Steps between C-alpha positions, in 0.01 A plus 500: 500500500165673459368839601242503776309793642489498880152553641422842639227396737451748780370234740760235417717543808568128541683462169861374523817668374524853372130569543517408870822701531325806360219471755760471777668820378163676502418375850838625624430839337818469294364685195547874450325641193660815363277551198185346355329630191188373326456590133169567322531177298502289821874440503688593816857529623655492844846518650649491844717304741453160660696391804609142439708248691832643377423870471284749315403439139395763247184377326299635204219349296245567227164319487273516195124556497434124505705460819811341347848597615661649187824632650671436828836594645651412835856514629474162675712197400195309363425764233870559428537128429168416329350837402128425449555172315400301811237744620515798734693494827326532835603867516318582174195309622504682834524841331216409266270385781582808709436733204170329418378558857560876477189713444 
């Protein structure tokens, strides 16, 4: 076991797995952002809902000024089973990408 940071490349739509799943969710307009807040130190938070294959998932995240995911919560089975030990789920990634595209 080793920790690995998934790439957050905006143009990397051909990546397999959770990253591809997040782009699919974005393309299907499955992300609903309830709140996004950017702090003066560059950190930002966002929360909302993502419609997945089995229902709606409540998603929240915090990203630091360097762009690293510092906290992430989702009600999906992946996060319930692994938390963030195996990286973020596709719902967290989709919320992050949607929030980053907001003006």
